[in-house]
Amino acid sequence: MSEKRDAIEVADQKLQRGDGGEYHQIAGGDGEVLTTNQGVPVSDDQNSLRIGPRGPLAMEDFHFREKLFHFDHERIPERVVHARGMGAHGYFETYESLADVTRADLFQRKGEKTEVFARFSTVAGNKGSADIARDVRGFAVKFYTREGNWDLVGNNIPVFFIQDALKFPDLVHAAKQEPDRGFPQAQTAHDTFWDFISLTPESINMALWIMSDRTIPRSLRFMEGFGVHTFRLVDAEGKSTFVKFHWKPKSGMQSVVWNEALKINGADPDYHRRDLWDAIQMGDYPEWEMGLQLFDEAFAEQFDFDVLDPTKIIPEEVLPIRRVGRMVLDRVVDNFFAETEQVAFCTQNVVPGIDFTDDPLLQGRNFSYLDTQLKRLGSPNFHKIPVNSPRGCPFANFQQDGHMRMQVPKGRALYQPNSFGGPREAPRTGFRTYPAEVSGQKLRMRPESFADHYSQARQFYRSQTEVEQNHIVSAFTFELSKVETVAIRERMVAHLLTVDEDLGTKVAAGLRLKSLPNAAPPAVEPRTDLARSPALSILLNGPRSFAGRKVGALVTDGVDAEILAALKTALEKEGAMLKLVAPMVGGVEASDGTWLEADEKIDGGPSVLFDAVAILPSEAGCAQLVDEATARDFVADAFAHLKFIAYSPAAEPLLRKAGILEALDEACIALDSSSDAQPFVEACRKLRHWPRETAVKQV
Ligand code: HDE
């Protein structure tokens, strides 16, 4: 007892103010004094104030109470949707002046850089859910322009489930955990989701998109983004042009395969967050080009569908995309909560030169986003949280008070007109709503022009490669197999038959439906003559390089130092990375006696975390690995997930034990000497060896 007290007293003394007036610190500090929120220096942060050494705590311990009080209130409500996300800072650079179509300040000058904050998210999962859930990804960008903040709050899919914001709560309730049981988490493979979808034909086009590989992106860096709605650009003369916004990833698109996604979620639930963080920290800055599809009323008239209907796209082949700038994310956040959690995107945040259309979904969103921020952030002054504050532009108005008011307004009058001064409207340069003509009766109805739900779904399906079509069939089969109510499975198949007979029949067979249901009757006859749009395929638009990707090399003591070095050099030349996976994280001794630290121990670095693998044990090392289940899985999974595999001759026993030695194909490349490294890396540019897929029965 007395020994313990002594120790405490020694610690106490360490925190005492020294004779010179300085505060001594416990190891690890940087000389700054720990204080309460009131700025009072704290002498002891290890022990609360108590009555006697073993007695009760004293209420007067203001440091204890303040610290616990603050901790108790650390959580804010997570976003009702898009709770799980990852944000980063960066800039947008304008390629050329867009004064011909918009007066938006950020688009006026070639080379202009505007600060941005981007947040990517899944939709259905709660904040702590895994990153590679099959789900739409949010793609939200806040531009801090010189004329205020513009938020482009988009997704990685260009269409949406519903046509009217009134249905959003229903959609989300159906997708989230079922209310009685509180599961499943972060997945749509359950009854209520498919019940809603099958009863809501307008969602069928989106259903096709979410069952494609778009919803299991390899990383946030390798996906497209879309503004979804038709917006307006307005020029200095007040002329309006319709616009659809696109983001094209510089590194091309890439997705994982479904079996891999399931395993990644176990191996690294933060896979996407970590990837974005690592890429930025390494200086491999993620980049997207912004593209615009610009058109006028007359152009819009030529379509059977309505450009105000957010379940439709205008194919790029029909209306080419004009690339107008690039977004580069070059800075991770300093604090996740302060920035990524507190960022408040609002679709209503537009700037002069950008305006809304009457898309009913967009109109509804303009209410919802502002409303939700109050709930989440708790104060109408959320715009003053640094990540939300406009920057680089003047800011002044007469709004006052409210919870958590941060700035101190000066002057006598917080109203206008007034006789005391303060800001005034800018009739000429301020935001002016585009004076669109509107008239009509008040009605609750959908226009005829929103009635075709199947033509574009078919066009999407038909525009995929065979591999991708197979994945869509597999995804529907997987999800509907998780649906317990047979009638819902049948109802979905009925819709799929209306979309495309081949698709519906294959899914029905995958589900082993006893009989094929009748195709769902469409409200208007679908078009079957829409031209394929290759831009809708991921595989037809993949990268031509392996840059930004990772090879996991399985190594043991005695790994051939020369071959490994050649592989590393070839990968670095390509802009890709080599990660070492070893029996123990401390590392291995290479053939030349050098010590190589490992990045992962085998069971912490399964092959699902890499884009390609190299199996490079020594003979002795391999003899040990063949008995390790994780090593066999490393190899077998890489093969099953259609990855490019490099292997040393010594690895053959492991390949045999993993069951792939007899099945090796041209994407399995022997690294007999260091000159084989470069051709392997070049082969990796294809990312996956799709012809293997039927062989391994992935589909
Ligand atoms: Fe959202 N959505 N949404 N949404 N949405 C939210 O706002 C809503 C829709 C999107 O990283 C919420 O701050 C309605 C389409 C993203 O913080 C909420 C409707 C698209 C994010 C909300 C939609 C999106 C949200 C929840 C139907 C793509 C995350 C938390 C009309 C174009 C932004 C929040 C971030 C977040 C409402 C449909 C994208 C409740 C009512 C369509 C990327 O306001």
GROMACS .gro file of C-alpha atoms in nm, residues 139 156 213-214 216-225 248-255 271-272 275-276 279 284 286-288 538 541 543 545-550 611 687:
model
   42
  139PHE     CA    1  -1.977   1.103  -5.400
  156ASN     CA    2  -2.125   0.666  -5.810
  213ASP     CA    3  -1.998  -0.448  -6.009
  214ARG     CA    4  -2.035  -0.071  -5.967
  216ILE     CA    5  -1.833  -0.326  -5.513
  217PRO     CA    6  -1.562  -0.083  -5.622
  218ARG     CA    7  -1.201  -0.184  -5.562
  219SER     CA    8  -1.141   0.153  -5.406
  220LEU     CA    9  -1.300   0.493  -5.390
  221ARG     CA   10  -1.029   0.616  -5.625
  222PHE     CA   11  -1.143   0.384  -5.902
  223MET     CA   12  -1.507   0.477  -5.937
  224GLU     CA   13  -1.703   0.730  -6.136
  225GLY     CA   14  -1.923   0.996  -5.984
  248LYS     CA   15  -1.421   1.032  -6.437
  249PRO     CA   16  -1.147   0.867  -6.230
  250LYS     CA   17  -0.802   0.927  -6.375
  251SER     CA   18  -0.696   0.574  -6.278
  252GLY     CA   19  -0.989   0.413  -6.456
  253MET     CA   20  -1.263   0.204  -6.303
  254GLN     CA   21  -1.206  -0.117  -6.112
  255SER     CA   22  -1.423  -0.338  -5.898
  271TYR     CA   23  -1.043  -0.129  -4.686
  272HIS     CA   24  -1.171   0.178  -4.871
  275ASP     CA   25  -0.683   0.291  -4.935
  276LEU     CA   26  -0.777   0.658  -4.972
  279ALA     CA   27  -0.281   0.688  -5.136
  284ASP     CA   28  -0.038   0.926  -5.507
  286PRO     CA   29  -0.657   1.048  -5.632
  287GLU     CA   30  -0.785   1.245  -5.926
  288TRP     CA   31  -1.107   1.275  -6.124
  538ILE     CA   32  -1.661  -0.105  -6.634
  541ASN     CA   33  -1.339   0.140  -6.963
  543PRO     CA   34  -0.734   0.142  -6.677
  545SER     CA   35  -0.198   0.083  -6.639
  546PHE     CA   36  -0.141  -0.090  -6.307
  547ALA     CA   37  -0.059   0.241  -6.137
  548GLY     CA   38  -0.196   0.286  -5.790
  549ARG     CA   39  -0.244  -0.090  -5.747
  550LYS     CA   40  -0.077  -0.329  -5.502
  611ASP     CA   41  -0.463  -0.659  -5.691
  687LEU     CA   42  -0.617  -0.647  -6.357
   0.00000   0.00000   0.00000
